[in-house]
Structure formats: C-alpha cells, structure tokens
C-alpha cells in the first residue's frame, strides 16, 4: 500500500501517510472500505452548493469526470470530481461526501485534492507573511517527513495563502516545470507536503482538519471547496500567467471581467477617523482636479465611530461629521465628476454599540464566557440565519439609499471563541466552515442585489485575499503597508497567483506611516500603478510640483490602463534576491509593452544594468521611450531585447525607478 500512488488516500489500512480524508460511522468506527469505483462522465460541472467555484457560461461545456467511491456497509459515497480546462493547463478538483445510509457519519478530514507522485528533487513554492508584510515568497526543498502550513485564524490569513507549487530544482521565472494548487476558499485551510521513506511525495490541500468536523446525517452531503491545479512548462511566470487568466476569466464577477478599474482617492491615511464634511469636500475638489475618478470615504462615517473602539453594527450616518449625510457628500462628489465609494465592515460588532446592547447573543461566543476582542471588536455569528438576514437587509438598503458605486468591505480581526450557542453540541466543530458558508451567502446576496457596485475586499490589508472572496469582489486591498519598497515585495509575491487587476495599490505620504521611510513620489507612483492605482494621503497639502507629478501619473495610467490591467504580466527581477525589482506587461498582440525597474539603493559609478525582457515578439522591432527621453527613439528587435537585454538608464536616487514603454512598428 505504502508504495502505491493513491488518488485520494485514507489512513488506518496500511497507508501511513497523511490521509486525504478521514471519517467514522455513527458508532465511532472507521470506515476502511473497500470502495467500489464507478466512473461517470458529465458535460457540465456539478454545482458546489453555497461555495464559490470556477464560472462557466450557460452554453459552455465543462466536461467533468466523476469517480464515485461507494462503500457497501455504511452507505458512504465519496465522489471525486475532475474538470480539465486545457486553455489554462488546469484541472478543477473537488470532492463530495454523501451519506446514503441510515446512520450518521462523522467527517474529520476532507481535502479538496490530493496528489501522489514520486519525489524527484522537487521544491516547494508558497506565500507567507504577516500583517503589513503579506505574501512574501518562500522556496524550499522538501525534506523527508511532513511539512504543512495553513490557517486556523478563521480567514485565509496574512500568514499564508491557500496556494502551493511544486518546482523542479532548475525551474525559474521563465523556464522549467511548475505545478500549482490553489483553493477557492476564504477560511481555515491546510497545505501539506509529505515525503516518505520510499521517496513518494504527497500533496494535500483543503479545509484545515484541525478546526473541522462535520456530521453527515442520513441523506446529507458535504462538498469540499474547489481546488485549481495548474501545470506550466514555462516557469513560474508561465504558472502565474495561467492563474491570472483563470482568475480574470473564471473567478471574478463577469461584469468586471473586462471593466477598467477607476483611479481612486481614499481618505484613510489622510484623515483617519478625524474628518468633517467640509474637509472631505475640499479633498474631493482637489481629487477631481488631479484626475481622480472615485472618491472613497473610509472608516468613521457612522454611529459614534471616532476611534476603533465603538459603533460597528450601528450603520447610521454620523450627522455631526456629515451634516448632509451620505447623500450630501455623494452629490458633491458626483458634481465634481467622480464616483462615490464607501467603507463598511459588515461581519463585526463593537461591544460599544446599539446593536450589541440589543443583540449580545449575535456574536460568536461560548455561553457564559466573555469572548475575546480583537481590534476592540467581536465577530458576528454568521452561522445564524437571522444575523445573515440582518446583514443582507442592512447593507442592501444602505446601497439603495447612498449614491455609491464602490464598496470597500473590510474585516479586521481573526476569529476566536469560535462557537455558536444556536447550534447543537455535535455541530460546534462546524462553526468555522459554517461561518465561511454564511459569509458567502451574505456576499452573494448583497453583491448580486447591486451588480453595478464595484466591491473591494480588505482584511486589515490583505488578510483574506483569496479566490473565494475574489469571486464576489473583483479587487482587494493588497496590504495596509503602503510604503513603495515594502509594496514591491508584497505585490511581487501576490502576483505569483493573483493578477495586478485585483491588487489595490495606493500612493501615500512620506515619511510612510507604516515603516517611516521616505521614497520619491515617482517611485510611489510606479509601485501603485503596478496595481489598481489609488491615492491615500492629504492631497490638499501637496505642493504645485507634486500635484503636477500626480496629474502626470494619472494621465499615464489612464492612457495605458488597458495594458496595465489586462495585459500579460511578467516578473523580471525579484526583490527577494537583491535590491532591484523589475516587471513588465505585454499586450495580447505583442505590440506594446511597459517595463518598470526599481532599485532600492543608488551606487556610484556602477556599470549600467542590462535587463533581459520577456514575452515580446522576437521578430518585431520595438521603439523604446521613457519619460526622461533618454532613448530618443532607439529601436531593437524583440529577440535582442529578450536575449541580450536592454541597457537601462541610471537611477538617480535611492528607491529610484525607471518606466519604459516599448511600441512595435
Ligand atoms: C483596515 C484597512 O486595511 C485600512 O485600509 C482601513 O480601511 C482601516 N481598516 C479602517 O479601520
């Protein structure tokens, strides 16, 4: 058994590796099989009730192989589902557990996918970090034993992302093989890589078993989240390109698939909680004058919310701050030709709130014990139907009343005391997953009631940036860290899986509020326009020169937005390997490309950097342009730019950057 490569392995019957699933019958006995396997081919992918999963048009075929594993005694049926997507070199996988018997079954572990293969020196690539340092890159060898990472924080987390990849030792950004597995899920997950004594390698990815148990009553079924497995013979960039296209075309809400994203202003780092209507109107006037298209009012507009200690749950506008209400501010903003956006944090409740006074039982808690606060707030119990109903009604009506076309949906703490007195004892271990299902129900209801509204997810920055949330919200606030140099690492790592069009990226003030560093405005602009460009600083106190520079950045962004948001993104130099970062975008016809090179330090008299580009048409002649006009119409063939490279101009300061445009003849 141990020698074998299993498709979906289980323990206790001679296979001693980390199992893909584990389950017991109502008497507490394991179910060891044997399983009778029946294949079935369908022309459509079966739905995953309550879970986001890859989208297909109604007219589209999504041929799916189902492997039914039937166990005779217990009535257990496990169905493994495989939907190949050749356009992305991908396979979608999920698993359904059904109880067709008369006794309850208890599920302890239900991975979305498991992959056994011989160990051949492969390495692991995954994303790790923390608040304000999300999705840094980690590449490691696979030693004998079990390695695992994941989240038990209730959300996919700042610490790890639900993704891992296998690489051959020689795989780089542009060549070599890579195999990725990513989960469409926003809650606790585990990723496991086990190399056993026989040098067999097993990868598992799915809901974290540590915080999971599920009772399957007779007639019930349980569906795992969907995993997206992708193969690239073209290195890590090739893997990213396939995931980027997959996420844009199969995950994001269809309405936003092709929609250009607006340049926004957000008042958070400009004012924090301390603002008044007149001041916001002044900021809006300046924003409009700079060319900004969307004005976002962040935290602090409701209840008595003058700090993070109160009012979550009391979603009525604070008239002392905003005498004209949201409508008054909104019409001022709209009269300046901009859209109006609003911050909300629906999943939370402050102890200091009207809602908590009325409904103290609505938060996740263990009866008789005080639930621990995080950022002074408690988490609403989304397993309760009445709580979900309240949220859906509250936020659909806010969106009906306020003239907003954008919502920033925040979530600022991890889950703790994860219990719901509304559920019976045997279902308490289900609360983590039920919370996620509840969240998806609420997100589905609110976003589909307002399909015109652009939602941006946020979780203390990028704490829940995953395909589950992106299914409802086509962009995400990548990190609370807005420092340009920190952002290079964060955005580089994030781009391994997620396309730039989902990454919110803002120019902020210097010294930077998170790390205290000062970087040039040009570099802050270049880092931010590498994602969805925004500005988050006191724009009313800028100098004339700074305003002019920002206007130029925004003009440039608008002019090249199609390329930046929908072009093929390629990483060239990694900030994890030195002081330089470079990346580029190429359009579908390979006629236009944009390159940005960043260097954290300036050194005296260094030889000029020659940067090898990628993704160009080798035969085409490209004209190089840069803002400093240093190239004066120099022309190079694509193969020269990709093999010999392009000589870059010098950076003129620490944290400098250079932006170059290539135009094919
Ligand atoms: C955390 C977010 O990441 C910030 O951008 C900001 O919206 C604050 N929450 C507001 O409380």
mmCIF file with all atom_site columns, C-alpha atoms in Angstrom, residues 50-203:
data_model
loop_
_atom_site.group_PDB
_atom_site.id
_atom_site.type_symbol
_atom_site.label_atom_id
_atom_site.label_alt_id
_atom_site.label_comp_id
_atom_site.label_asym_id
_atom_site.label_entity_id
_atom_site.label_seq_id
_atom_site.pdbx_PDB_ins_code
_atom_site.Cartn_x
_atom_site.Cartn_y
_atom_site.Cartn_z
_atom_site.occupancy
_atom_site.B_iso_or_equiv
_atom_site.pdbx_formal_charge
_atom_site.auth_seq_id
_atom_site.auth_comp_id
_atom_site.auth_asym_id
_atom_site.auth_atom_id
_atom_site.pdbx_PDB_model_num
ATOM 1   C CA . UNK A 1 50  ? -23.019 27.529 -1.221  1.00 0.00 ? 50  UNK A CA 1
ATOM 2   C CA . UNK A 1 51  ? -19.407 27.690 -2.391  1.00 0.00 ? 51  UNK A CA 1
ATOM 3   C CA . UNK A 1 52  ? -17.772 29.918 -4.987  1.00 0.00 ? 52  UNK A CA 1
ATOM 4   C CA . UNK A 1 53  ? -16.192 27.942 -7.816  1.00 0.00 ? 53  UNK A CA 1
ATOM 5   C CA . UNK A 1 54  ? -14.960 28.396 -11.377 1.00 0.00 ? 54  UNK A CA 1
ATOM 6   C CA . UNK A 1 55  ? -17.604 30.032 -13.558 1.00 0.00 ? 55  UNK A CA 1
ATOM 7   C CA . UNK A 1 56  ? -18.851 28.686 -16.862 1.00 0.00 ? 56  UNK A CA 1
ATOM 8   C CA . UNK A 1 57  ? -21.299 30.314 -19.241 1.00 0.00 ? 57  UNK A CA 1
ATOM 9   C CA . UNK A 1 58  ? -24.624 28.525 -19.500 1.00 0.00 ? 58  UNK A CA 1
ATOM 10  C CA . UNK A 1 59  ? -23.929 27.484 -23.078 1.00 0.00 ? 59  UNK A CA 1
ATOM 11  C CA . UNK A 1 60  ? -20.444 26.234 -22.253 1.00 0.00 ? 60  UNK A CA 1
ATOM 12  C CA . UNK A 1 61  ? -19.480 22.590 -21.832 1.00 0.00 ? 61  UNK A CA 1
ATOM 13  C CA . UNK A 1 62  ? -17.374 21.758 -18.809 1.00 0.00 ? 62  UNK A CA 1
ATOM 14  C CA . UNK A 1 63  ? -16.735 18.078 -19.240 1.00 0.00 ? 63  UNK A CA 1
ATOM 15  C CA . UNK A 1 64  ? -16.295 16.563 -15.803 1.00 0.00 ? 64  UNK A CA 1
ATOM 16  C CA . UNK A 1 65  ? -15.147 13.136 -14.727 1.00 0.00 ? 65  UNK A CA 1
ATOM 17  C CA . UNK A 1 66  ? -16.814 11.851 -11.578 1.00 0.00 ? 66  UNK A CA 1
ATOM 18  C CA . UNK A 1 67  ? -15.309 8.902  -9.742  1.00 0.00 ? 67  UNK A CA 1
ATOM 19  C CA . UNK A 1 68  ? -17.897 7.517  -7.355  1.00 0.00 ? 68  UNK A CA 1
ATOM 20  C CA . UNK A 1 69  ? -16.371 5.549  -4.487  1.00 0.00 ? 69  UNK A CA 1
ATOM 21  C CA . UNK A 1 70  ? -19.136 3.568  -2.845  1.00 0.00 ? 70  UNK A CA 1
ATOM 22  C CA . UNK A 1 71  ? -18.755 1.734  0.447   1.00 0.00 ? 71  UNK A CA 1
ATOM 23  C CA . UNK A 1 72  ? -21.251 -1.083 0.967   1.00 0.00 ? 72  UNK A CA 1
ATOM 24  C CA . UNK A 1 73  ? -21.817 -1.152 4.750   1.00 0.00 ? 73  UNK A CA 1
ATOM 25  C CA . UNK A 1 74  ? -22.115 2.451  5.811   1.00 0.00 ? 74  UNK A CA 1
ATOM 26  C CA . UNK A 1 75  ? -23.855 3.998  2.812   1.00 0.00 ? 75  UNK A CA 1
ATOM 27  C CA . UNK A 1 76  ? -20.923 6.335  2.344   1.00 0.00 ? 76  UNK A CA 1
ATOM 28  C CA . UNK A 1 77  ? -20.355 7.596  -1.169  1.00 0.00 ? 77  UNK A CA 1
ATOM 29  C CA . UNK A 1 78  ? -17.367 9.768  -1.990  1.00 0.00 ? 78  UNK A CA 1
ATOM 30  C CA . UNK A 1 79  ? -17.296 11.394 -5.391  1.00 0.00 ? 79  UNK A CA 1
ATOM 31  C CA . UNK A 1 80  ? -14.050 12.793 -6.764  1.00 0.00 ? 80  UNK A CA 1
ATOM 32  C CA . UNK A 1 81  ? -14.654 15.430 -9.441  1.00 0.00 ? 81  UNK A CA 1
ATOM 33  C CA . UNK A 1 82  ? -12.239 16.486 -12.167 1.00 0.00 ? 82  UNK A CA 1
ATOM 34  C CA . UNK A 1 83  ? -12.893 19.218 -14.719 1.00 0.00 ? 83  UNK A CA 1
ATOM 35  C CA . UNK A 1 84  ? -9.999  19.739 -17.137 1.00 0.00 ? 84  UNK A CA 1
ATOM 36  C CA . UNK A 1 85  ? -9.531  23.242 -18.570 1.00 0.00 ? 85  UNK A CA 1
ATOM 37  C CA . UNK A 1 86  ? -6.999  22.903 -21.387 1.00 0.00 ? 86  UNK A CA 1
ATOM 38  C CA . UNK A 1 87  ? -6.895  26.679 -22.062 1.00 0.00 ? 87  UNK A CA 1
ATOM 39  C CA . UNK A 1 88  ? -5.241  27.145 -18.691 1.00 0.00 ? 88  UNK A CA 1
ATOM 40  C CA . UNK A 1 89  ? -3.488  23.752 -18.435 1.00 0.00 ? 89  UNK A CA 1
ATOM 41  C CA . UNK A 1 90  ? -5.663  23.346 -15.378 1.00 0.00 ? 90  UNK A CA 1
ATOM 42  C CA . UNK A 1 91  ? -7.833  20.777 -13.675 1.00 0.00 ? 91  UNK A CA 1
ATOM 43  C CA . UNK A 1 92  ? -10.528 21.705 -11.186 1.00 0.00 ? 92  UNK A CA 1
ATOM 44  C CA . UNK A 1 93  ? -10.955 19.260 -8.371  1.00 0.00 ? 93  UNK A CA 1
ATOM 45  C CA . UNK A 1 94  ? -13.435 18.887 -5.555  1.00 0.00 ? 94  UNK A CA 1
ATOM 46  C CA . UNK A 1 95  ? -14.936 16.084 -3.533  1.00 0.00 ? 95  UNK A CA 1
ATOM 47  C CA . UNK A 1 96  ? -18.470 15.304 -2.434  1.00 0.00 ? 96  UNK A CA 1
ATOM 48  C CA . UNK A 1 97  ? -19.249 13.106 0.595   1.00 0.00 ? 97  UNK A CA 1
ATOM 49  C CA . UNK A 1 98  ? -22.752 11.689 0.744   1.00 0.00 ? 98  UNK A CA 1
ATOM 50  C CA . UNK A 1 99  ? -24.467 9.682  3.401   1.00 0.00 ? 99  UNK A CA 1
ATOM 51  C CA . UNK A 1 100 ? -26.774 7.283  1.597   1.00 0.00 ? 100 UNK A CA 1
ATOM 52  C CA . UNK A 1 101 ? -27.182 5.089  4.673   1.00 0.00 ? 101 UNK A CA 1
ATOM 53  C CA . UNK A 1 102 ? -29.367 5.189  7.794   1.00 0.00 ? 102 UNK A CA 1
ATOM 54  C CA . UNK A 1 103 ? -26.829 6.192  10.457  1.00 0.00 ? 103 UNK A CA 1
ATOM 55  C CA . UNK A 1 104 ? -24.953 9.461  10.819  1.00 0.00 ? 104 UNK A CA 1
ATOM 56  C CA . UNK A 1 105 ? -21.370 9.677  9.592   1.00 0.00 ? 105 UNK A CA 1
ATOM 57  C CA . UNK A 1 106 ? -18.719 11.995 11.034  1.00 0.00 ? 106 UNK A CA 1
ATOM 58  C CA . UNK A 1 107 ? -16.228 13.610 8.718   1.00 0.00 ? 107 UNK A CA 1
ATOM 59  C CA . UNK A 1 108 ? -12.898 14.696 10.281  1.00 0.00 ? 108 UNK A CA 1
ATOM 60  C CA . UNK A 1 109 ? -10.820 15.493 7.236   1.00 0.00 ? 109 UNK A CA 1
ATOM 61  C CA . UNK A 1 110 ? -11.952 16.240 3.700   1.00 0.00 ? 110 UNK A CA 1
ATOM 62  C CA . UNK A 1 111 ? -9.201  17.572 1.482   1.00 0.00 ? 111 UNK A CA 1
ATOM 63  C CA . UNK A 1 112 ? -10.168 19.178 -1.805  1.00 0.00 ? 112 UNK A CA 1
ATOM 64  C CA . UNK A 1 113 ? -7.352  17.476 -3.630  1.00 0.00 ? 113 UNK A CA 1
ATOM 65  C CA . UNK A 1 114 ? -4.518  15.103 -3.043  1.00 0.00 ? 114 UNK A CA 1
ATOM 66  C CA . UNK A 1 115 ? -1.638  14.411 -5.368  1.00 0.00 ? 115 UNK A CA 1
ATOM 67  C CA . UNK A 1 116 ? 0.789   11.493 -5.070  1.00 0.00 ? 116 UNK A CA 1
ATOM 68  C CA . UNK A 1 117 ? 3.906   11.473 -7.207  1.00 0.00 ? 117 UNK A CA 1
ATOM 69  C CA . UNK A 1 118 ? 7.471   10.213 -6.993  1.00 0.00 ? 118 UNK A CA 1
ATOM 70  C CA . UNK A 1 119 ? 9.886   12.575 -5.280  1.00 0.00 ? 119 UNK A CA 1
ATOM 71  C CA . UNK A 1 120 ? 12.472  13.734 -7.771  1.00 0.00 ? 120 UNK A CA 1
ATOM 72  C CA . UNK A 1 121 ? 14.186  16.673 -6.101  1.00 0.00 ? 121 UNK A CA 1
ATOM 73  C CA . UNK A 1 122 ? 11.161  18.979 -6.423  1.00 0.00 ? 122 UNK A CA 1
ATOM 74  C CA . UNK A 1 123 ? 10.964  22.120 -4.342  1.00 0.00 ? 123 UNK A CA 1
ATOM 75  C CA . UNK A 1 124 ? 8.042   23.951 -2.818  1.00 0.00 ? 124 UNK A CA 1
ATOM 76  C CA . UNK A 1 125 ? 6.981   27.493 -3.526  1.00 0.00 ? 125 UNK A CA 1
ATOM 77  C CA . UNK A 1 126 ? 4.461   29.195 -1.273  1.00 0.00 ? 126 UNK A CA 1
ATOM 78  C CA . UNK A 1 127 ? 3.461   32.584 0.107   1.00 0.00 ? 127 UNK A CA 1
ATOM 79  C CA . UNK A 1 128 ? 3.897   33.586 3.729   1.00 0.00 ? 128 UNK A CA 1
ATOM 80  C CA . UNK A 1 129 ? 3.899   36.803 5.751   1.00 0.00 ? 129 UNK A CA 1
ATOM 81  C CA . UNK A 1 130 ? 2.036   38.755 8.374   1.00 0.00 ? 130 UNK A CA 1
ATOM 82  C CA . UNK A 1 131 ? 0.006   41.940 8.667   1.00 0.00 ? 131 UNK A CA 1
ATOM 83  C CA . UNK A 1 132 ? 1.670   44.648 6.511   1.00 0.00 ? 132 UNK A CA 1
ATOM 84  C CA . UNK A 1 133 ? 4.070   42.037 5.062   1.00 0.00 ? 133 UNK A CA 1
ATOM 85  C CA . UNK A 1 134 ? 1.719   39.772 3.154   1.00 0.00 ? 134 UNK A CA 1
ATOM 86  C CA . UNK A 1 135 ? 2.596   37.095 0.594   1.00 0.00 ? 135 UNK A CA 1
ATOM 87  C CA . UNK A 1 136 ? 6.358   37.082 0.685   1.00 0.00 ? 136 UNK A CA 1
ATOM 88  C CA . UNK A 1 137 ? 7.916   34.364 -1.401  1.00 0.00 ? 137 UNK A CA 1
ATOM 89  C CA . UNK A 1 138 ? 9.304   31.195 0.085   1.00 0.00 ? 138 UNK A CA 1
ATOM 90  C CA . UNK A 1 139 ? 11.036  28.469 -1.906  1.00 0.00 ? 139 UNK A CA 1
ATOM 91  C CA . UNK A 1 140 ? 12.253  25.439 -0.003  1.00 0.00 ? 140 UNK A CA 1
ATOM 92  C CA . UNK A 1 141 ? 13.494  21.937 -0.544  1.00 0.00 ? 141 UNK A CA 1
ATOM 93  C CA . UNK A 1 142 ? 11.300  19.032 0.524   1.00 0.00 ? 142 UNK A CA 1
ATOM 94  C CA . UNK A 1 143 ? 12.937  17.015 3.254   1.00 0.00 ? 143 UNK A CA 1
ATOM 95  C CA . UNK A 1 144 ? 11.783  13.589 4.450   1.00 0.00 ? 144 UNK A CA 1
ATOM 96  C CA . UNK A 1 145 ? 8.810   13.971 6.748   1.00 0.00 ? 145 UNK A CA 1
ATOM 97  C CA . UNK A 1 146 ? 5.703   16.063 6.771   1.00 0.00 ? 146 UNK A CA 1
ATOM 98  C CA . UNK A 1 147 ? 5.690   19.786 6.114   1.00 0.00 ? 147 UNK A CA 1
ATOM 99  C CA . UNK A 1 148 ? 2.484   21.746 6.430   1.00 0.00 ? 148 UNK A CA 1
ATOM 100 C CA . UNK A 1 149 ? 1.248   25.300 6.605   1.00 0.00 ? 149 UNK A CA 1
ATOM 101 C CA . UNK A 1 150 ? -2.157  26.901 6.603   1.00 0.00 ? 150 UNK A CA 1
ATOM 102 C CA . UNK A 1 151 ? -4.532  28.982 8.625   1.00 0.00 ? 151 UNK A CA 1
ATOM 103 C CA . UNK A 1 152 ? -6.573  28.325 11.752  1.00 0.00 ? 152 UNK A CA 1
ATOM 104 C CA . UNK A 1 153 ? -7.447  32.016 12.118  1.00 0.00 ? 153 UNK A CA 1
ATOM 105 C CA . UNK A 1 154 ? -10.902 31.724 10.561  1.00 0.00 ? 154 UNK A CA 1
ATOM 106 C CA . UNK A 1 155 ? -9.788  33.546 7.408   1.00 0.00 ? 155 UNK A CA 1
ATOM 107 C CA . UNK A 1 156 ? -7.268  32.522 4.792   1.00 0.00 ? 156 UNK A CA 1
ATOM 108 C CA . UNK A 1 157 ? -4.910  34.906 6.627   1.00 0.00 ? 157 UNK A CA 1
ATOM 109 C CA . UNK A 1 158 ? -1.982  37.295 6.236   1.00 0.00 ? 158 UNK A CA 1
ATOM 110 C CA . UNK A 1 159 ? 0.358   34.484 7.284   1.00 0.00 ? 159 UNK A CA 1
ATOM 111 C CA . UNK A 1 160 ? -0.167  32.004 4.439   1.00 0.00 ? 160 UNK A CA 1
ATOM 112 C CA . UNK A 1 161 ? -2.165  31.931 1.242   1.00 0.00 ? 161 UNK A CA 1
ATOM 113 C CA . UNK A 1 162 ? -4.184  28.878 0.125   1.00 0.00 ? 162 UNK A CA 1
ATOM 114 C CA . UNK A 1 163 ? -1.695  28.009 -2.591  1.00 0.00 ? 163 UNK A CA 1
ATOM 115 C CA . UNK A 1 164 ? 1.427   25.966 -3.090  1.00 0.00 ? 164 UNK A CA 1
ATOM 116 C CA . UNK A 1 165 ? 3.507   24.975 -6.085  1.00 0.00 ? 165 UNK A CA 1
ATOM 117 C CA . UNK A 1 166 ? 5.999   22.272 -6.876  1.00 0.00 ? 166 UNK A CA 1
ATOM 118 C CA . UNK A 1 167 ? 9.038   23.262 -8.914  1.00 0.00 ? 167 UNK A CA 1
ATOM 119 C CA . UNK A 1 168 ? 11.893  21.288 -10.352 1.00 0.00 ? 168 UNK A CA 1
ATOM 120 C CA . UNK A 1 169 ? 15.243  22.452 -8.937  1.00 0.00 ? 169 UNK A CA 1
ATOM 121 C CA . UNK A 1 170 ? 16.021  24.289 -12.199 1.00 0.00 ? 170 UNK A CA 1
ATOM 122 C CA . UNK A 1 171 ? 12.662  25.993 -12.594 1.00 0.00 ? 171 UNK A CA 1
ATOM 123 C CA . UNK A 1 172 ? 12.995  29.756 -12.755 1.00 0.00 ? 172 UNK A CA 1
ATOM 124 C CA . UNK A 1 173 ? 10.680  32.592 -13.686 1.00 0.00 ? 173 UNK A CA 1
ATOM 125 C CA . UNK A 1 174 ? 10.972  31.917 -17.429 1.00 0.00 ? 174 UNK A CA 1
ATOM 126 C CA . UNK A 1 175 ? 11.672  28.219 -17.818 1.00 0.00 ? 175 UNK A CA 1
ATOM 127 C CA . UNK A 1 176 ? 11.209  24.854 -16.175 1.00 0.00 ? 176 UNK A CA 1
ATOM 128 C CA . UNK A 1 177 ? 8.193   22.988 -14.927 1.00 0.00 ? 177 UNK A CA 1
ATOM 129 C CA . UNK A 1 178 ? 5.829   24.141 -12.212 1.00 0.00 ? 178 UNK A CA 1
ATOM 130 C CA . UNK A 1 179 ? 2.692   22.563 -10.767 1.00 0.00 ? 179 UNK A CA 1
ATOM 131 C CA . UNK A 1 180 ? 0.397   24.792 -8.714  1.00 0.00 ? 180 UNK A CA 1
ATOM 132 C CA . UNK A 1 181 ? -2.567  24.031 -6.462  1.00 0.00 ? 181 UNK A CA 1
ATOM 133 C CA . UNK A 1 182 ? -4.788  26.814 -5.148  1.00 0.00 ? 182 UNK A CA 1
ATOM 134 C CA . UNK A 1 183 ? -8.028  26.748 -3.223  1.00 0.00 ? 183 UNK A CA 1
ATOM 135 C CA . UNK A 1 184 ? -11.189 28.763 -3.880  1.00 0.00 ? 184 UNK A CA 1
ATOM 136 C CA . UNK A 1 185 ? -11.838 29.264 -0.185  1.00 0.00 ? 185 UNK A CA 1
ATOM 137 C CA . UNK A 1 186 ? -11.617 32.015 2.442   1.00 0.00 ? 186 UNK A CA 1
ATOM 138 C CA . UNK A 1 187 ? -11.463 30.122 5.724   1.00 0.00 ? 187 UNK A CA 1
ATOM 139 C CA . UNK A 1 188 ? -9.069  27.795 7.531   1.00 0.00 ? 188 UNK A CA 1
ATOM 140 C CA . UNK A 1 189 ? -7.014  25.716 5.157   1.00 0.00 ? 189 UNK A CA 1
ATOM 141 C CA . UNK A 1 190 ? -4.115  23.286 5.290   1.00 0.00 ? 190 UNK A CA 1
ATOM 142 C CA . UNK A 1 191 ? -1.459  22.628 2.674   1.00 0.00 ? 191 UNK A CA 1
ATOM 143 C CA . UNK A 1 192 ? 0.640   19.533 3.267   1.00 0.00 ? 192 UNK A CA 1
ATOM 144 C CA . UNK A 1 193 ? 3.688   18.072 1.561   1.00 0.00 ? 193 UNK A CA 1
ATOM 145 C CA . UNK A 1 194 ? 4.868   14.702 2.759   1.00 0.00 ? 194 UNK A CA 1
ATOM 146 C CA . UNK A 1 195 ? 7.943   12.872 1.545   1.00 0.00 ? 195 UNK A CA 1
ATOM 147 C CA . UNK A 1 196 ? 8.019   9.344  2.912   1.00 0.00 ? 196 UNK A CA 1
ATOM 148 C CA . UNK A 1 197 ? 10.756  6.732  3.308   1.00 0.00 ? 197 UNK A CA 1
ATOM 149 C CA . UNK A 1 198 ? 10.051  5.403  -0.195  1.00 0.00 ? 198 UNK A CA 1
ATOM 150 C CA . UNK A 1 199 ? 10.546  8.850  -1.668  1.00 0.00 ? 199 UNK A CA 1
ATOM 151 C CA . UNK A 1 200 ? 6.923   9.159  -2.560  1.00 0.00 ? 200 UNK A CA 1
ATOM 152 C CA . UNK A 1 201 ? 5.571   12.653 -2.352  1.00 0.00 ? 201 UNK A CA 1
ATOM 153 C CA . UNK A 1 202 ? 2.041   13.521 -1.334  1.00 0.00 ? 202 UNK A CA 1
ATOM 154 C CA . UNK A 1 203 ? 0.460   16.952 -1.528  1.00 0.00 ? 203 UNK A CA 1
#
